[in-house]
Every structure is written in structure tokens, then in C-alpha cells.
Coordinates of C-alpha atoms and ligand atoms in Angstrom, one line a residue:
X576 CA -64.7 23.0 -39.5
X577 CA -67.3 24.3 -37.1
X578 CA -69.4 27.4 -38.1
X579 CA -69.5 30.4 -35.7
X580 CA -73.2 30.3 -35.8
X581 CA -75.4 27.2 -37.1
X582 CA -77.4 29.2 -39.7
X583 CA -78.4 25.9 -41.5
X584 CA -77.6 22.6 -41.2
X585 CA -78.5 19.0 -42.5
X586 CA -79.5 16.3 -39.9
X587 CA -81.2 13.1 -40.2
X588 CA -82.4 13.5 -43.7
X589 CA -83.7 17.1 -43.2
X590 CA -82.7 20.8 -43.4
X591 CA -82.8 22.7 -40.4
X592 CA -82.5 26.7 -40.2
X593 CA -82.4 29.2 -37.4
X594 CA -85.3 31.4 -38.1
X595 CA -83.9 34.8 -38.7
X596 CA -87.1 36.5 -38.4
X597 CA -87.5 35.7 -34.8
X598 CA -84.0 36.9 -33.7
X599 CA -82.6 38.4 -31.5
X600 CA -85.5 37.9 -29.2
X601 CA -86.0 34.2 -29.8
X602 CA -83.5 31.5 -30.9
X603 CA -85.8 29.0 -32.8
X604 CA -84.7 26.5 -35.4
X605 CA -87.2 25.4 -38.2
X606 CA -87.2 22.1 -39.8
X607 CA -87.7 22.4 -43.7
X608 CA -89.2 19.1 -45.0
X609 CA -90.3 20.0 -48.5
X610 CA -89.2 22.4 -51.5
X611 CA -92.2 24.6 -50.8
X612 CA -90.9 24.9 -47.2
X613 CA -87.4 26.0 -48.5
X614 CA -88.9 28.5 -51.0
X615 CA -91.3 30.1 -48.3
X616 CA -88.4 30.4 -45.9
X617 CA -86.3 32.1 -48.5
X618 CA -89.1 34.5 -49.5
X619 CA -90.0 35.3 -45.9
X620 CA -86.4 36.2 -45.1
X621 CA -86.3 33.2 -42.5
X622 CA -83.1 32.3 -44.3
X623 CA -81.5 35.1 -46.0
X624 CA -78.1 36.7 -47.2
X625 CA -76.8 35.5 -50.6
X626 CA -74.5 32.6 -49.6
X627 CA -77.1 31.3 -47.0
X628 CA -79.9 31.6 -49.7
X629 CA -77.3 29.6 -52.1
X630 CA -76.9 26.9 -49.5
X631 CA -80.6 26.5 -48.6
X632 CA -81.4 26.3 -52.4
X633 CA -78.9 23.4 -53.0
X634 CA -80.5 21.6 -50.0
X635 CA -83.9 22.3 -51.3
X636 CA -82.8 20.5 -54.6
X637 CA -81.5 17.5 -52.5
X638 CA -84.8 17.4 -50.9
X639 CA -86.8 17.4 -54.1
X640 CA -84.9 14.2 -55.3
X641 CA -84.8 12.5 -51.9
X642 CA -88.7 12.9 -51.5
X643 CA -89.6 11.6 -55.0
X644 CA -90.5 7.9 -55.0
X645 CA -90.1 7.2 -58.5
X646 CA -87.7 4.7 -59.9
X647 CA -87.4 6.3 -63.4
X648 CA -84.5 8.4 -63.8
X649 CA -86.1 10.6 -66.3
X650 CA -89.0 11.3 -64.3
X651 CA -86.9 12.0 -61.2
X652 CA -84.9 14.4 -63.5
X653 CA -88.1 16.2 -64.7
X654 CA -89.4 16.6 -61.2
X655 CA -86.1 18.0 -59.8
X656 CA -85.8 20.5 -62.7
X657 CA -89.3 21.6 -62.1
X658 CA -88.4 22.3 -58.4
X659 CA -85.3 24.0 -59.5
X660 CA -87.3 26.4 -61.5
X661 CA -89.5 27.0 -58.5
X662 CA -86.4 27.7 -56.1
X663 CA -85.1 30.0 -58.7
X664 CA -88.2 32.2 -58.5
X665 CA -87.9 32.8 -54.7
X666 CA -85.5 35.9 -54.9
X667 CA -84.1 37.4 -58.1
X668 CA -80.9 39.4 -57.0
X669 CA -78.5 37.2 -55.1
X670 CA -76.2 35.4 -57.5
X671 CA -75.4 32.7 -55.1
X672 CA -79.0 31.3 -55.6
X673 CA -78.3 30.8 -59.3
X674 CA -74.7 29.8 -58.8
X675 CA -75.9 26.9 -56.4
X676 CA -78.9 25.9 -58.7
X677 CA -76.5 25.7 -61.9
X678 CA -74.2 23.3 -59.8
X679 CA -77.1 21.2 -58.8
X680 CA -78.5 21.2 -62.4
X681 CA -75.0 20.0 -63.6
X682 CA -74.7 17.3 -60.7
X683 CA -78.2 16.2 -61.7
X684 CA -77.2 15.5 -65.5
X685 CA -73.9 13.9 -64.5
X686 CA -75.7 11.4 -62.2
X687 CA -78.5 10.6 -64.6
X688 CA -76.9 7.6 -66.2
X689 CA -76.5 5.9 -62.9
X690 CA -80.3 5.8 -62.1
X691 CA -82.3 7.4 -59.3
X692 CA -80.3 6.2 -56.4
X693 CA -77.2 7.7 -57.9
X694 CA -79.1 10.9 -58.6
X695 CA -80.3 11.2 -55.0
X696 CA -76.7 10.6 -53.6
X697 CA -75.2 12.9 -55.8
X698 CA -77.5 15.8 -55.3
X699 CA -77.1 15.4 -51.5
X700 CA -73.3 15.3 -51.7
X701 CA -73.4 18.2 -54.0
X702 CA -75.3 20.4 -51.5
X703 CA -73.3 19.4 -48.7
X704 CA -70.1 20.5 -50.7
X705 CA -71.5 23.8 -51.7
X706 CA -72.1 24.2 -47.8
X707 CA -68.6 23.4 -46.6
X708 CA -67.0 25.2 -49.6
X709 CA -68.9 28.3 -48.4
X710 CA -67.7 27.7 -44.9
X711 CA -64.3 27.6 -46.1
X712 CA -64.3 30.6 -48.4
X713 CA -65.8 32.8 -45.6
X714 CA -63.1 31.6 -43.1
X715 CA -60.5 32.6 -45.9
X716 CA -62.3 36.0 -46.5
X717 CA -62.0 36.7 -42.7
X718 CA -58.0 35.9 -42.7
X719 CA -57.5 38.0 -45.7
X720 CA -59.7 40.9 -44.6
X721 CA -58.4 40.9 -41.1
X722 CA -55.1 42.3 -42.6
X723 CA -56.9 45.5 -43.4
X724 CA -57.8 46.1 -39.6
X725 CA -55.6 48.1 -37.2
X726 CA -55.9 48.7 -33.6
X727 CA -58.2 51.5 -32.7
X728 CA -60.1 51.4 -36.1
X729 CA -63.8 52.3 -36.4
X730 CA -65.6 50.2 -38.9
X731 CA -69.0 50.7 -40.3
X732 CA -71.1 47.9 -41.7
X733 CA -74.4 47.8 -43.3
X734 CA -77.2 45.1 -43.2
X735 CA -76.1 41.6 -42.0
X736 CA -73.4 39.9 -44.0
X737 CA -72.5 37.8 -40.9
X738 CA -72.5 34.2 -40.1
X739 CA -76.4 34.2 -40.3
X740 CA -76.1 35.4 -44.0
X741 CA -73.8 32.5 -44.8
X742 CA -73.0 28.9 -44.0
X743 CA -71.7 30.2 -40.6
X744 CA -68.7 32.6 -40.6
X745 CA -70.0 35.5 -42.8
X746 CA -68.2 37.8 -45.4
X747 CA -68.4 41.5 -44.3
X748 CA -68.1 40.3 -40.7
X749 CA -65.7 37.5 -41.2
X750 CA -62.7 39.9 -41.2
X751 CA -63.9 41.3 -38.0
X752 CA -64.3 37.9 -36.3
X753 CA -60.7 37.0 -37.4
X754 CA -59.3 40.3 -36.3
X755 CA -60.8 39.8 -32.9
X756 CA -59.4 36.5 -32.7
X757 CA -55.9 38.0 -33.4
X758 CA -56.3 40.2 -30.3
X759 CA -57.0 43.4 -32.4
X760 CA -59.1 46.2 -30.6
X761 CA -61.5 47.9 -32.9
X762 CA -65.1 49.3 -32.8
X763 CA -67.8 48.7 -35.2
X764 CA -70.8 51.1 -36.2
X765 CA -74.0 49.0 -37.0
X766 CA -76.4 50.5 -39.5
X767 CA -80.0 49.5 -38.5
X768 CA -80.8 48.9 -41.9
X769 CA -84.4 49.6 -42.5
X770 CA -86.9 48.4 -43.7
X771 CA -86.5 45.1 -42.0
X772 CA -83.7 45.8 -39.6
X773 CA -81.0 43.2 -40.5
X774 CA -78.4 45.3 -38.9
X775 CA -80.1 46.2 -35.7
X776 CA -81.6 42.4 -35.1
X777 CA -78.8 40.3 -36.5
X778 CA -75.5 42.2 -36.9
X779 CA -75.7 43.5 -33.4
X780 CA -76.5 40.0 -32.1
X781 CA -73.6 38.3 -33.8
X782 CA -71.1 41.1 -32.7
X783 CA -72.4 40.7 -29.2
X784 CA -72.0 37.1 -29.2
X785 CA -68.5 37.7 -30.6
X786 CA -67.6 40.2 -28.0
X787 CA -66.8 42.7 -30.6
X788 CA -67.5 46.5 -29.3
X789 CA -70.1 48.0 -31.3
X790 CA -72.8 50.8 -31.7
X791 CA -76.0 50.7 -33.3
X792 CA -77.0 53.9 -35.5
X793 CA -79.9 54.7 -37.7
X794 CA -79.1 54.4 -41.3
X795 CA -79.2 58.3 -41.6
X796 CA -76.5 58.9 -39.2
X797 CA -73.4 57.5 -41.0
X798 CA -72.7 60.8 -42.9
X799 CA -72.5 63.0 -39.7
X800 CA -70.2 60.3 -38.2
X801 CA -67.9 60.2 -41.2
X802 CA -67.8 64.1 -41.3
X803 CA -66.6 64.0 -37.8
X804 CA -63.9 61.7 -38.7
X805 CA -65.4 58.7 -36.8
X806 CA -65.1 56.2 -39.6
X807 CA -62.0 54.7 -40.8
X808 CA -63.2 52.0 -43.0
X809 CA -66.6 50.7 -44.4
X810 CA -67.1 47.0 -45.0
X811 CA -70.2 45.5 -46.7
X812 CA -71.3 42.2 -48.2
X813 CA -72.7 41.8 -51.8
X814 CA -75.5 40.0 -53.5
X815 CA -74.3 40.0 -57.0
X816 CA -71.1 41.4 -58.4
X817 CA -71.2 42.2 -62.3
X818 CA -68.1 41.4 -64.4
X819 CA -67.2 45.2 -64.3
X820 CA -67.3 45.2 -60.3
X821 CA -70.7 47.1 -60.1
X822 CA -72.2 45.6 -56.9
X823 CA -75.8 44.9 -55.9
X824 CA -76.1 44.9 -51.9
X825 CA -78.7 45.8 -49.5
X826 CA -80.5 49.1 -50.1
X827 CA -78.5 51.9 -48.6
X828 CA -75.3 50.5 -49.6
X829 CA -74.9 53.0 -52.5
X830 CA -75.3 56.0 -50.3
X831 CA -72.7 55.0 -47.9
X832 CA -70.2 54.3 -50.8
X833 CA -70.9 57.9 -52.0
X834 CA -70.4 59.3 -48.5
X835 CA -67.3 57.3 -48.0
X836 CA -66.0 58.5 -51.4
X837 CA -66.6 62.1 -50.4
X838 CA -64.9 61.6 -47.1
X839 CA -61.9 59.9 -48.3
X840 CA -62.8 56.8 -46.5
X841 CA -62.0 53.2 -48.0
X842 CA -65.1 51.2 -48.9
X843 CA -64.6 47.4 -49.2
X844 CA -66.9 44.7 -50.3
X845 CA -66.2 41.2 -48.9
X846 CA -67.7 38.3 -50.9
X847 CA -66.8 34.9 -52.2
X848 CA -66.4 34.2 -55.9
X849 CA -69.8 32.5 -55.9
X850 CA -71.3 36.1 -55.7
X851 CA -69.5 37.1 -58.8
X852 CA -71.7 36.9 -61.9
X853 CA -69.5 36.8 -65.0
X854 CA -72.5 36.6 -67.3
X855 CA -73.7 40.1 -66.3
X856 CA -71.6 43.1 -67.7
X857 CA -72.6 45.9 -65.5
X858 CA -74.8 46.8 -62.5
X859 CA -77.6 48.1 -64.8
X860 CA -78.4 44.5 -65.8
X861 CA -78.8 43.2 -62.2
X862 CA -82.5 42.5 -61.5
X863 CA -83.4 44.3 -58.2
X864 CA -86.1 42.6 -56.0
X865 CA -88.9 44.9 -54.9
X866 CA -90.6 43.5 -51.8
X867 CA -93.9 44.0 -50.0
X868 CA -94.8 47.5 -49.3
X869 CA -95.8 46.5 -45.8
X870 CA -92.1 46.1 -44.7
X871 CA -91.8 49.9 -45.1
X872 CA -95.3 50.8 -43.6
X873 CA -94.2 48.9 -40.6
X874 CA -91.3 48.8 -38.2
X875 CA -90.8 45.7 -36.1
X876 CA -94.2 44.4 -37.0
X877 CA -96.0 47.7 -35.9
X878 CA -97.7 50.2 -38.3
X879 CA -95.3 53.2 -38.6
X880 CA -97.3 55.2 -41.3
X881 CA -101.0 55.4 -42.4
X882 CA -102.4 52.3 -43.8
X883 CA -102.2 52.3 -47.5
X884 CA -99.5 55.0 -47.6
X885 CA -97.9 54.5 -51.3
X886 CA -94.4 52.8 -50.7
X887 CA -91.4 52.3 -52.7
X888 CA -89.5 49.2 -51.5
X889 CA -86.4 47.9 -53.5
X890 CA -84.4 45.4 -51.3
X891 CA -81.0 46.3 -53.0
X892 CA -79.1 49.1 -54.6
X893 CA -75.9 49.0 -57.1
X894 CA -72.8 50.5 -56.1
X895 CA -70.6 51.4 -59.0
X896 CA -67.1 49.8 -59.1
X897 CA -65.3 52.9 -59.1
X898 CA -66.5 53.7 -55.6
X899 CA -65.3 50.2 -54.3
X900 CA -61.7 50.3 -53.0
X901 CA -61.2 46.5 -53.3
X902 CA -63.1 43.0 -52.9
X903 CA -62.1 40.9 -50.1
X904 CA -62.5 37.3 -51.5
X905 CA -61.4 34.0 -50.5
X906 CA -58.5 34.3 -52.9
X907 CA -57.2 37.6 -51.6
X908 CA -58.0 41.3 -51.8
X909 CA -58.6 42.4 -55.5
X910 CA -59.5 45.6 -57.3
X911 CA -61.8 44.1 -59.9
X912 CA -63.9 41.1 -60.5
Ligands
MRU2382 O1 -82.4 40.9 -48.1 P1 -81.3 40.2 -47.3 O2 -81.4 40.2 -46.0 O3 -81.0 38.7 -47.9 O4 -80.0 41.0 -48.0 C1 -78.7 40.7 -47.5 C2 -77.7 41.6 -48.0 O5 -77.9 42.5 -48.7 C3 -76.2 41.0 -47.7 O6 -75.4 42.2 -47.5 C4 -75.9 40.1 -48.8 O7 -76.6 39.2 -49.0 C5 -74.2 39.6 -48.5 S1 -74.5 38.4 -47.2 C6 -73.0 37.7 -47.0

């Protein structure tokens, strides 16, 4: 199955990513040859979005095993486990990271009795499986979500939960791609998504490539559009969904859900099962990443406030389950986790 956009791929024994920090002005691919490269790329948002982080992490574990020269399976296992710990520390919120690392740890234990070559082979095939499964899940999310879209609708989305945030089809944007393929006519409002502008830089770029009509808005404009009756539906992605359905997603998702509720507009979250964390009871237990204050002080790399201004910069917020109409998943549209 071919992705809509090649976000990350495995070629000749190396991991490649499209550098999302350079988009939309430049389309540059980066070769990641070490675990440190993968961790740094995740931290710096060169590869970002929950499912894409999960895929990159899985390939990072494969790189760990492939780069080690030891012929002692126990030594290899210890080295890979150390790297898994390092990858796990890259970003705390997206559950897909921990889902993938959990699968890679299990694959490591399973392959251990077969020796070092078996471990290397198994870890690469598990990473490729995680990648292919994500492609398939996103394609199915697209088909399921497209059933909600009607001709003439105005749909609002936040951040980038598109092809770039996954193995190549997206979650929140997948229904839009599928609806466009069906020949439906609709229009999308794209929140710019401060501080690092994933909506303005990445979602607008993807929708443009797909030929989907869209309008970029600042994050503080959605309420006014809703009041004017110009939004029929909101679809966002998710970074982690607790057992009760509370959902962590890009900062600014929660106020959108409140606004949508006030205006009687359905609010959907599109996510694969690999984003649902059954071990976390509710949103209050989800760890929210706080990022570098410079992201807020600057806009598009230029200072936008006095140097040293005190900043609050959480990367995500929690939307309570009761504000979410349904979850669009690979297995259908469901009300609760
Ligand atoms: O900080 P980011 O850019 O990784 O945040 C991404 C989001 O919040 C996405 O909406 C989420 O990961 C879903 S991606 C399919």
C-alpha cells in the first residue's frame, strides 16, 4: 500500500524521514543512522505526530540491534533495552511511542533464544509490521470517517493529524482524503496551531497537495466562525486516549471542544487503537509535555516577544470524553474507548 506522503521509510538498512521542521518551504529528507539521531529527530519535531513517533521509535530499536556488533544475545538484549529507555524519554505524551516500544520489547524477548541474528531480523520485521499496520489503520479510519462527511460541509481541524503525523495517510485528515476521493465537495478551516504552527505549515501543505479547499485561520478565530454557523464539524487527532475516553491532543484542542459543545457542533477524534492507553483511567493521569519557552517567545524562528519573557508552554491539553461525540477508529466509529 502506497502512503499519500512519505513521512518516514526504511531503505537500504537506514531510516529516512521528511524533515517536518523545514516544511513547507523545503522538502528535505534526512537519513537517521543511530538511535541518538532518532531521539533527536523526535525531540526536535523533525518527525512528529503520535503514530509517526511510534513508527520512528520502532525503527530506532531496529537500528539499535542492527548497529551492535556483539555475538552475545544477552549483551545485545541489554544494549537494546538501554536504547529503548532512551527512546522512551524523547517525548512523554503520545501513547503510540510506548505502544511501539512495548511491542519491540516483546519481540526482543521472543527472539532471544534464537541468538543475535534472529534478534536483529525479528526487530526489523516487527518495526516494518508496526509501520504497515499504521498505514492500514489510517486508511480504514479514512473510509470510516468519510461516512460522516456531506457535500457542502465546513470542517475545522487543529494541528496536523495528517499523513505527516503517521506512516502516510493521517488520522483526522484521512476522512478528508477519503471523502475527496469519493468526489464529495467540502471545505476545511485549518487552525494555524501556535506555537510551532503545525496547522499553518503542515496541514495547509497536505490539503493543498490533495486539492482540498481550505482556509487558514488563527487559533483565536474558531469561536467567531462557529457563532456565524460556518463550522459543521470538528475533527482532530489524539496523542493519548485514557480508558474513560479523555483525550490528550495538541494544546488548543480542549477550548475547541468547549466551543463546539456550546454551539452544538459535533466534535470527533480520529485515532487508531495504538493511541488508546487502557492502563490510564482518566485524563488527569496523562503526562503533558512542556516544551522550550523559546517556541512561544518566537514565531517562525523570529523573536515575537521581549527576550526572557516568562512563558508557559504545554504541548498538549486534555479534552474530557463528554465533549467528544465519537472516536473514528480503524474498527468503526465508537462512542467510548
Ligand atoms: O507536538 P506534535 O506536533 O507531535 O503534536 C501532534 C498532535 O497533537 C496530533 O494531533 C496528534 O499527534 C495526532 S497525529 C495523527
